[in-house]
CSV table of C-alpha atoms and ligand atoms in Angstrom, one decimal:
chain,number,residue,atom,x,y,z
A,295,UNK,CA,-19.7,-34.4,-8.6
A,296,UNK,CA,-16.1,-34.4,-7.6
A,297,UNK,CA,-15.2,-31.4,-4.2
A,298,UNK,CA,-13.8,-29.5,-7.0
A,299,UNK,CA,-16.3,-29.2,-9.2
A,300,UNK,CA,-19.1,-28.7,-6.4
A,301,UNK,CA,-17.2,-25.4,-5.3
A,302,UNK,CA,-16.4,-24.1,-8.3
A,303,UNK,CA,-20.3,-24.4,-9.2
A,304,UNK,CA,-20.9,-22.7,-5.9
A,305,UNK,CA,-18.3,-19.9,-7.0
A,306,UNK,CA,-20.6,-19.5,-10.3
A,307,UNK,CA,-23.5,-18.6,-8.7
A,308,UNK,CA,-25.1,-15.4,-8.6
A,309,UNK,CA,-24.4,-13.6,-4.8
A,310,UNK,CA,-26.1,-10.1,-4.6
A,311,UNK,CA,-25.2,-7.8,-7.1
A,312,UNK,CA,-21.9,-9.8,-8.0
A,313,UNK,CA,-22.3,-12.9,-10.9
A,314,UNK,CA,-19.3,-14.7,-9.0
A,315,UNK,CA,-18.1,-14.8,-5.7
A,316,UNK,CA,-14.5,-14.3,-5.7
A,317,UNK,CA,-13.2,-11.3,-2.5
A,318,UNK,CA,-10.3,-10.3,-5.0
A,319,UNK,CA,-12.6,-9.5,-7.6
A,320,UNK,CA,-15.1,-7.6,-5.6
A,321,UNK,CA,-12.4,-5.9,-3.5
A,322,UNK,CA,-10.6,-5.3,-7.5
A,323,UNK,CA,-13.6,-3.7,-8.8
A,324,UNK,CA,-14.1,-1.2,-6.0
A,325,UNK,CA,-10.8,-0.3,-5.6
A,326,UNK,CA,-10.3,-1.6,-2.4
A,327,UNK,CA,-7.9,-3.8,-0.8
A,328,UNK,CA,-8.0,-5.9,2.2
A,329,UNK,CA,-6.9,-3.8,5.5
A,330,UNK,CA,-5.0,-6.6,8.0
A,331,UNK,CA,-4.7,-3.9,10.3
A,332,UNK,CA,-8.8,-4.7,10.7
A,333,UNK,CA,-8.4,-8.0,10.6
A,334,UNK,CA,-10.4,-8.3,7.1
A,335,UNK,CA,-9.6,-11.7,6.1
A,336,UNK,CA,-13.0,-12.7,3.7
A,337,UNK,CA,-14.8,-15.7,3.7
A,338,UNK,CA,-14.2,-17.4,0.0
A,339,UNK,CA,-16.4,-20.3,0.2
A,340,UNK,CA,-20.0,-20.0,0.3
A,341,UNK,CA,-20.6,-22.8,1.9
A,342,UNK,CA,-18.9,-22.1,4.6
A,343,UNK,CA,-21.0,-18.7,4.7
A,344,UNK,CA,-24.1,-20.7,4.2
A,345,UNK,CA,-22.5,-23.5,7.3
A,346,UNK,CA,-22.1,-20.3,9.6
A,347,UNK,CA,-26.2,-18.7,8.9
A,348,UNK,CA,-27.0,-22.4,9.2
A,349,UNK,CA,-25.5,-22.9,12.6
A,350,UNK,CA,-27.3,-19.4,13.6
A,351,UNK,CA,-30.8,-21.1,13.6
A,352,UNK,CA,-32.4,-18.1,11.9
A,353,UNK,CA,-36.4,-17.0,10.8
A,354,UNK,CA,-38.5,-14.3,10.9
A,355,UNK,CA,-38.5,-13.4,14.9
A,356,UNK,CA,-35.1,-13.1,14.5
A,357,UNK,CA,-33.0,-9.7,15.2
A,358,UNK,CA,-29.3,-10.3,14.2
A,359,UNK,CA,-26.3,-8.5,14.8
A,360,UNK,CA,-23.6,-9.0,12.3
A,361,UNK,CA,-19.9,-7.7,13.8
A,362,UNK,CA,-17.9,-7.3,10.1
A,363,UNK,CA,-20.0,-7.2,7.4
A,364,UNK,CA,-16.7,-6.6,5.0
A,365,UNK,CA,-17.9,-7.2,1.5
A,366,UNK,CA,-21.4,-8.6,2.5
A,367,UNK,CA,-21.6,-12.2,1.8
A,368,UNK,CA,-22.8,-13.2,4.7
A,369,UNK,CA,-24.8,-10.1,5.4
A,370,UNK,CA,-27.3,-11.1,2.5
A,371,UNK,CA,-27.8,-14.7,3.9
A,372,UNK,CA,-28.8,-13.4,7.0
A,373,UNK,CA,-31.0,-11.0,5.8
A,374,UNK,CA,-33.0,-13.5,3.5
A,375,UNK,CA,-33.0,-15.5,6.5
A,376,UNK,CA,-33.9,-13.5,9.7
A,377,UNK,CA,-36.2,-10.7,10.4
A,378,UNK,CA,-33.8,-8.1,10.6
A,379,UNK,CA,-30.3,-7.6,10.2
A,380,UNK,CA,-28.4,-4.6,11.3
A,381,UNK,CA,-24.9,-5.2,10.3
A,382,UNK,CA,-22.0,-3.1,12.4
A,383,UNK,CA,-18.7,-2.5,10.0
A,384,UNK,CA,-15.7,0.4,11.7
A,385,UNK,CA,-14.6,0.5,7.8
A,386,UNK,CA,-16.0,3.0,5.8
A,387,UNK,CA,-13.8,2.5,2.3
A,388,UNK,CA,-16.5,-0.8,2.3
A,389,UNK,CA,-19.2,1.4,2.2
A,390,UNK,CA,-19.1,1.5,-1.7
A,391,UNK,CA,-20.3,-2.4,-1.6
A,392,UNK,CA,-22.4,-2.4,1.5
A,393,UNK,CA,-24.2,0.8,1.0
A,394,UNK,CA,-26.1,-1.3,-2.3
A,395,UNK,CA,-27.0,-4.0,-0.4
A,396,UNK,CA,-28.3,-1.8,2.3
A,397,UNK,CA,-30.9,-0.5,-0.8
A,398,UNK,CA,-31.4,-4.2,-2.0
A,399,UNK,CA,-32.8,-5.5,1.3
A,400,UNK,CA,-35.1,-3.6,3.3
A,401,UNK,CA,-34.9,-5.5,6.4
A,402,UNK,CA,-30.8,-5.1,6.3
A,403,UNK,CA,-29.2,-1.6,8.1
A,404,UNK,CA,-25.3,-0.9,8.3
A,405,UNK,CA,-24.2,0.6,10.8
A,406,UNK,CA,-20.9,2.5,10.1
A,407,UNK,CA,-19.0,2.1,13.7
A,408,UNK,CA,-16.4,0.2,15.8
A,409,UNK,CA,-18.8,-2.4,17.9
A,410,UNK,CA,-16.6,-1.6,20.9
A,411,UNK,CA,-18.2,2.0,20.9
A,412,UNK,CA,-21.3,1.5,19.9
A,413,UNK,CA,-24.4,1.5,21.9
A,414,UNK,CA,-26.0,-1.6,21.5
A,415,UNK,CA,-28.4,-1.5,23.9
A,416,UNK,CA,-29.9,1.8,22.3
A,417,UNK,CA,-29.6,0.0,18.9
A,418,UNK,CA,-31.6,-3.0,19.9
A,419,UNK,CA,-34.2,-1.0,21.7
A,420,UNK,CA,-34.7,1.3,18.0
A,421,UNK,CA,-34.7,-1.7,16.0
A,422,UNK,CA,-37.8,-3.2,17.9
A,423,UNK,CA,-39.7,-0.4,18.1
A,424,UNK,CA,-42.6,-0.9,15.8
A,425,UNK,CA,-41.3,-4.6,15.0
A,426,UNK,CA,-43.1,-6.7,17.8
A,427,UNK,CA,-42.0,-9.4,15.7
A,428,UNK,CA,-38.2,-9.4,16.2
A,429,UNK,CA,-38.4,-11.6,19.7
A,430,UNK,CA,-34.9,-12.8,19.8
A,431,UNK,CA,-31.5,-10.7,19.2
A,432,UNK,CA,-28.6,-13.2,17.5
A,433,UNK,CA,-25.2,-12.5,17.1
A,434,UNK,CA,-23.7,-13.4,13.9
A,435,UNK,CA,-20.0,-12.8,12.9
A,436,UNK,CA,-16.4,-14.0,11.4
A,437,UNK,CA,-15.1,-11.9,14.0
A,438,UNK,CA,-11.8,-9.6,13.1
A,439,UNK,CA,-9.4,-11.6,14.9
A,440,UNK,CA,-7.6,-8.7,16.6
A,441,UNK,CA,-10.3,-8.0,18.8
A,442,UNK,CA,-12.4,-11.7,19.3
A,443,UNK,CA,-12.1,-12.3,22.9
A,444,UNK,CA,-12.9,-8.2,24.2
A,445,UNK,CA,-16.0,-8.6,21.6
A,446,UNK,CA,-17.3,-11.6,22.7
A,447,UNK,CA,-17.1,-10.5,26.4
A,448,UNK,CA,-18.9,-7.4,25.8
A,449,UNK,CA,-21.4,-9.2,24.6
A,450,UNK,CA,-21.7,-11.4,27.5
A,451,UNK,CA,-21.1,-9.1,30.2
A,452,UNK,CA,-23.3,-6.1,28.5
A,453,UNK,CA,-25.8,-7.7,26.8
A,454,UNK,CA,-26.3,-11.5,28.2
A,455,UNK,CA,-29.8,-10.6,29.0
A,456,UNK,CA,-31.4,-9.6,25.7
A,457,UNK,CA,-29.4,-11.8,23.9
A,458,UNK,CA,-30.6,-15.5,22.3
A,459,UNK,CA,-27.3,-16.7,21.1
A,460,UNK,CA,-24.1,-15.5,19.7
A,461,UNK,CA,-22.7,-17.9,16.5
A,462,UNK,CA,-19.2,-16.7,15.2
A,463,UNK,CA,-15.7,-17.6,13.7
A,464,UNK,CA,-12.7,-17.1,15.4
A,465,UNK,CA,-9.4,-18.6,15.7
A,466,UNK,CA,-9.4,-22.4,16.4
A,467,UNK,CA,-7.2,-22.0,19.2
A,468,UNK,CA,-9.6,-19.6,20.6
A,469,UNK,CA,-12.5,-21.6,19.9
A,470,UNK,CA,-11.2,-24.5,22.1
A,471,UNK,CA,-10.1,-22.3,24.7
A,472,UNK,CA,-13.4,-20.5,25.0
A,473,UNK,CA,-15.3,-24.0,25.1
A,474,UNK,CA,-12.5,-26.3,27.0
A,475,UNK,CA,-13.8,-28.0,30.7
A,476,UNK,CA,-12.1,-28.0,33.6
A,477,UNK,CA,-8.7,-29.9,34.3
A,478,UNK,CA,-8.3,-29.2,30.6
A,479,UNK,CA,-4.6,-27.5,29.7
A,480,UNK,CA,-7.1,-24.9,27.4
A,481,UNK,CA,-9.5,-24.3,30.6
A,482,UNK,CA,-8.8,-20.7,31.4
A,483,UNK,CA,-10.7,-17.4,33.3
A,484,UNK,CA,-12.5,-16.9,29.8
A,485,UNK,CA,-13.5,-20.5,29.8
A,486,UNK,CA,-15.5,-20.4,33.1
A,487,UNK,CA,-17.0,-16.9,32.2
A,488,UNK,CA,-18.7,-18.6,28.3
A,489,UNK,CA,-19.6,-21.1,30.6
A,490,UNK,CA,-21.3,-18.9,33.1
A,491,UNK,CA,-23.4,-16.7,30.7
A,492,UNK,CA,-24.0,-19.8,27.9
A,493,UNK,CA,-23.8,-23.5,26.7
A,494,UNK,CA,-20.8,-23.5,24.1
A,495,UNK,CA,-19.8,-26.0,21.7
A,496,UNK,CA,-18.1,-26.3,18.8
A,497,UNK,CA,-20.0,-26.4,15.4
A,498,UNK,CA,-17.3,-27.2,13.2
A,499,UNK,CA,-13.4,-26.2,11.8
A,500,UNK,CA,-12.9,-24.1,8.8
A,501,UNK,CA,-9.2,-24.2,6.9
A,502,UNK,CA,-7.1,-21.3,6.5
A,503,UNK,CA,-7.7,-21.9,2.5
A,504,UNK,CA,-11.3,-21.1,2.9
A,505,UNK,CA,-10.5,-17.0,3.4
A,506,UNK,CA,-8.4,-14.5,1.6
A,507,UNK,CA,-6.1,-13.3,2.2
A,508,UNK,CA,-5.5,-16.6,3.7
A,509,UNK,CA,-4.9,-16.3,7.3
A,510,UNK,CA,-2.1,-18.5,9.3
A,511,UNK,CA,-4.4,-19.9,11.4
A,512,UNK,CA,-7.3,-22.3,10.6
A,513,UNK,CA,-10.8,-21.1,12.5
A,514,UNK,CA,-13.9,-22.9,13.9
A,515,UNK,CA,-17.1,-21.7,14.3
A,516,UNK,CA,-18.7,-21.9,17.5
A,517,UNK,CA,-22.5,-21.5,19.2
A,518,UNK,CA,-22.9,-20.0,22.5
A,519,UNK,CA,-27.0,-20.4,23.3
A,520,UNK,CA,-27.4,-17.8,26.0
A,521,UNK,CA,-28.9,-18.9,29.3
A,522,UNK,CA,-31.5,-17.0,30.2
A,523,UNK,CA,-31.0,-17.6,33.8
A,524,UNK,CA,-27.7,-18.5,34.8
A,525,UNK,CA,-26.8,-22.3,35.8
A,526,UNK,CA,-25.8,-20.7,39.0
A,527,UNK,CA,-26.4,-17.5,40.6
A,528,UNK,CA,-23.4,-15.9,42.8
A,529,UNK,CA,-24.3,-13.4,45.4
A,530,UNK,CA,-22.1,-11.0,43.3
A,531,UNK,CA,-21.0,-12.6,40.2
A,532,UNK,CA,-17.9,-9.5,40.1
A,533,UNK,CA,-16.3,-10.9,43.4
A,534,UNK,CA,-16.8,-14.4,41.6
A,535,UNK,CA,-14.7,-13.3,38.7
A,536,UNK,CA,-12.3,-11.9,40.8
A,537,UNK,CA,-11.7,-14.9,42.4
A,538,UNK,CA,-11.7,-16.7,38.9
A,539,UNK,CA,-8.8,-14.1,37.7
A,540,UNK,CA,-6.6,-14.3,40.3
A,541,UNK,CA,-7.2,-18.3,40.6
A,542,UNK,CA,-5.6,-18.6,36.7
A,543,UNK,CA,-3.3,-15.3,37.3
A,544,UNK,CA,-0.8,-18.6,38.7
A,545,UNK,CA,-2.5,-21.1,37.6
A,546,UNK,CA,0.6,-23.2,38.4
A,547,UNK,CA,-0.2,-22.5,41.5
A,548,UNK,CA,-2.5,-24.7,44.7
A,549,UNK,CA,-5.8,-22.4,44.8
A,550,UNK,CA,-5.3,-21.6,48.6
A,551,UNK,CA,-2.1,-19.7,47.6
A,552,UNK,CA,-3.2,-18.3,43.8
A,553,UNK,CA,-6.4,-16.6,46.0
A,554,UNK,CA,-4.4,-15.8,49.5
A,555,UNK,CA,-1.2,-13.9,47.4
A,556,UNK,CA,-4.3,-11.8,45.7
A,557,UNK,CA,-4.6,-10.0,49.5
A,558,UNK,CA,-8.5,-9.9,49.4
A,559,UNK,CA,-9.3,-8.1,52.5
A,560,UNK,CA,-10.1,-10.6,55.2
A,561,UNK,CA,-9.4,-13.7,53.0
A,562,UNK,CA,-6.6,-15.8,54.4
A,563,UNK,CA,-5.0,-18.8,53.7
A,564,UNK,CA,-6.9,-20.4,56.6
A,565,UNK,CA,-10.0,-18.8,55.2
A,566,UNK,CA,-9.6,-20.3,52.2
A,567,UNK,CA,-8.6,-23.7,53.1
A,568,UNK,CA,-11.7,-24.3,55.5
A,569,UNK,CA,-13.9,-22.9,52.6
A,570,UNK,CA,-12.5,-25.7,50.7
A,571,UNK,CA,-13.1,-28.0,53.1
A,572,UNK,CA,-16.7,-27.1,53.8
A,573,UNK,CA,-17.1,-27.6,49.8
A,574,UNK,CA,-15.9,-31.1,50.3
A,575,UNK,CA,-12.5,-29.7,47.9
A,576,UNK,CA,-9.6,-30.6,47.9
A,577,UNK,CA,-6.8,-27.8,50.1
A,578,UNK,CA,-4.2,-29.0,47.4
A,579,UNK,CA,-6.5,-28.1,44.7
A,580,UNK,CA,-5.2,-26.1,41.7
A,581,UNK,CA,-7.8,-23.3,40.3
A,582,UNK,CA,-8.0,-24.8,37.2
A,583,UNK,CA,-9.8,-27.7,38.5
A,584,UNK,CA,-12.9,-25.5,39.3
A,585,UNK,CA,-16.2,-25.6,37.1
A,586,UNK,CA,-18.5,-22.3,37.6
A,587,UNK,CA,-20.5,-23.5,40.3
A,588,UNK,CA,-17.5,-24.5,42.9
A,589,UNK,CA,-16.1,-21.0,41.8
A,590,UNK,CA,-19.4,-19.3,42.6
A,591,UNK,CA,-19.7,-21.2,45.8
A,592,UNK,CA,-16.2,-20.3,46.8
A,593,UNK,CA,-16.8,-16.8,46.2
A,594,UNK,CA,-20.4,-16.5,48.5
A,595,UNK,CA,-18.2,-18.1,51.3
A,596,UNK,CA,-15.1,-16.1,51.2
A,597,UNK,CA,-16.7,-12.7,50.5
A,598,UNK,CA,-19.3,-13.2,52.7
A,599,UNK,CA,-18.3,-10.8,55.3
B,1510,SAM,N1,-18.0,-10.9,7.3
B,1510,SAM,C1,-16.9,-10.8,6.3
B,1510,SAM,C2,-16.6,-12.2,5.8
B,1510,SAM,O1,-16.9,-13.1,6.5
B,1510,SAM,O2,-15.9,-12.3,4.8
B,1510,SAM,C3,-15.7,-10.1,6.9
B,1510,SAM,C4,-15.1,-10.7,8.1
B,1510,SAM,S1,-13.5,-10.0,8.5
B,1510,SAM,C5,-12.8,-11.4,9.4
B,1510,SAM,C6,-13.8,-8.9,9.9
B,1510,SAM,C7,-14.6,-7.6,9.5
B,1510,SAM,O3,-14.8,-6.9,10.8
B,1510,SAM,C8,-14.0,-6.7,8.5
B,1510,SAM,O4,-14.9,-6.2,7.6
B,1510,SAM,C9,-13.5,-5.5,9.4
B,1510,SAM,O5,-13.4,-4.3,8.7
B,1510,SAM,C10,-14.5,-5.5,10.5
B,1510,SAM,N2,-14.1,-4.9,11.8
B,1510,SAM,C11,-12.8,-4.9,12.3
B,1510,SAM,N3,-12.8,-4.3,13.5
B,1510,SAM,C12,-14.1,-3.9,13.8
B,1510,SAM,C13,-14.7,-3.2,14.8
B,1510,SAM,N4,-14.0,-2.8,15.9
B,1510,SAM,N5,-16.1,-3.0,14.8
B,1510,SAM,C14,-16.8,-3.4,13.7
B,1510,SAM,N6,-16.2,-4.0,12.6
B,1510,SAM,C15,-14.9,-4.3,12.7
């Protein structure tokens, strides 16, 4: 069977309450249209949908938290996939589709609310009451591409501790930046932070053809399995990242000056270059040449005192 003809059969099939899966006619039908101001681009392709619930690893134990349900596509994979779905859309025009599905599936709650304001923690904690079965929280999304990188560090900083893994779609360009190594030109502050709280990678790139309305960027989905204790452990992981930020606020910069123009109290140049030295690195070193541990090691020297 030709590409062609294996989409368009995939287009034909049933998907919730809708006998084809086309956004424009959903969106037609309801009245709605799609809001860029939200960032709704939708998925188009079910198997990308299908690539994406894949990637998530999903069964029964499973809790997920879907950011951007938008017209649901992915919201009923996951829920005929994990234990428990509670899906958190800020639009309410979309409630006319979602609310349905919400009926259809019993294990699947939306959650009306922008995921920046919501409580989460509270959320979790309600959701396993009475469910002893949900052991693992998953984060599933095509994430609204205004707001990708503050999501995905609330996550991390708020909720790294109950969560398994997070599995979403942003930007390509994001994507490698959030999973790039050191010395890399894409290895940035966010970089050594995903690597901090997870193991990242890549699953795979989705074309800008694959959503409507089409975006002018292509995307790539990516994996970030949670540690549940953290490759390394800082004395205070906040000094750490404040070393991190100013290291790659002049990142064009030697470290030794990036950290001593920041004015820590008590950390001069001196201080920095024998810390260096003591870590066997480099004086003329540039910040962006630091993985997670040498950044946590600098860190429990310099703020030591
Ligand atoms: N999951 C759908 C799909 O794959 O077709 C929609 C993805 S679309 C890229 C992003 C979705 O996130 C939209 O439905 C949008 O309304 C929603 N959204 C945007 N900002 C949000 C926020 N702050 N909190 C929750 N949902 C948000």
């Amino acid at each position: 069977m030709s590409r062609q003809a294996e989409k368009d059969k995939l287009e034909k099939q049933e998907y919730g309450s809708h006998e084809r899966f086309s956004p424009y006619s959903i969106m037609a039908s309801y009245g709605l249209s799609a809001k860029k101001a939200l960032g709704q681009n939708f998925l188009s392709d079910l198997n990308v949908v299908s690539r994406i619930v894949n990637a998530a690893d999903l069964g029964p134990e499973d809790l997920v938290l879907e950011v951007g349900p938008g017209l649901g596509v992915m919201t009923s994979m996951l829920a005929e996939k994990a234990g428990y779905v509670a899906a958190i859309e800020i639009d309410r025009d979309l409630r006319c589709v979602l609310d349905p599905l919400e009926l259809k599936f019993d294990n699947l709650r939306i959650v009306y609310q922008d995921v920046m304001r919501l409580n989460i923690g509270a959320l979790i904690e309600e959701i396993k009451e009475g469910r002893p079965e949900l052991k693992n929280v998953k984060v599933v999304a095509n994430l609204p591409y205004y707001i990708t990188t503050p999501i995905i560090m609330m996550f991390l900083e708020q909720y790294a501790q109950v969560l398994r893994s997070l599995t979403f779609m942003v930007q390509k360009e994001v994507a490698r930046r959030l999973v790039s190594p050191p010395g890399s030109g894409e290895y940035g502050a966010i970089s050594v932070a995903v690597a901090y709280y997870s193991a990242a990678s890549v699953c795979f790139d989705v074309p800008a053809s694959c959503f409507v309305p089409r975006p002018k960027v292509d995307s790539s989905v990516v994996n970030m399995s949670v540690y549940s204790v953290p490759p390394v452990v800082p004395r205070s992981s906040d000094n750490m990242f404040r070393l991190v930020k100013a290291a790659f606020s002049q990142r064009r910069k030697m470290l030794v000056n990036a950290i001593s123009n920041a004015a820590f109290p008590g950390v001069t140049k001196e201080r920095v270059t024998d810390a260096l030295d003591s870590l066997s690195i480099s004086p003329s070193v540039r910040g962006e040449m630091l993985g997670v541990k040498e950044f946590a090691a600098l860190s429990d020297i310099l703020f030591d005192h």
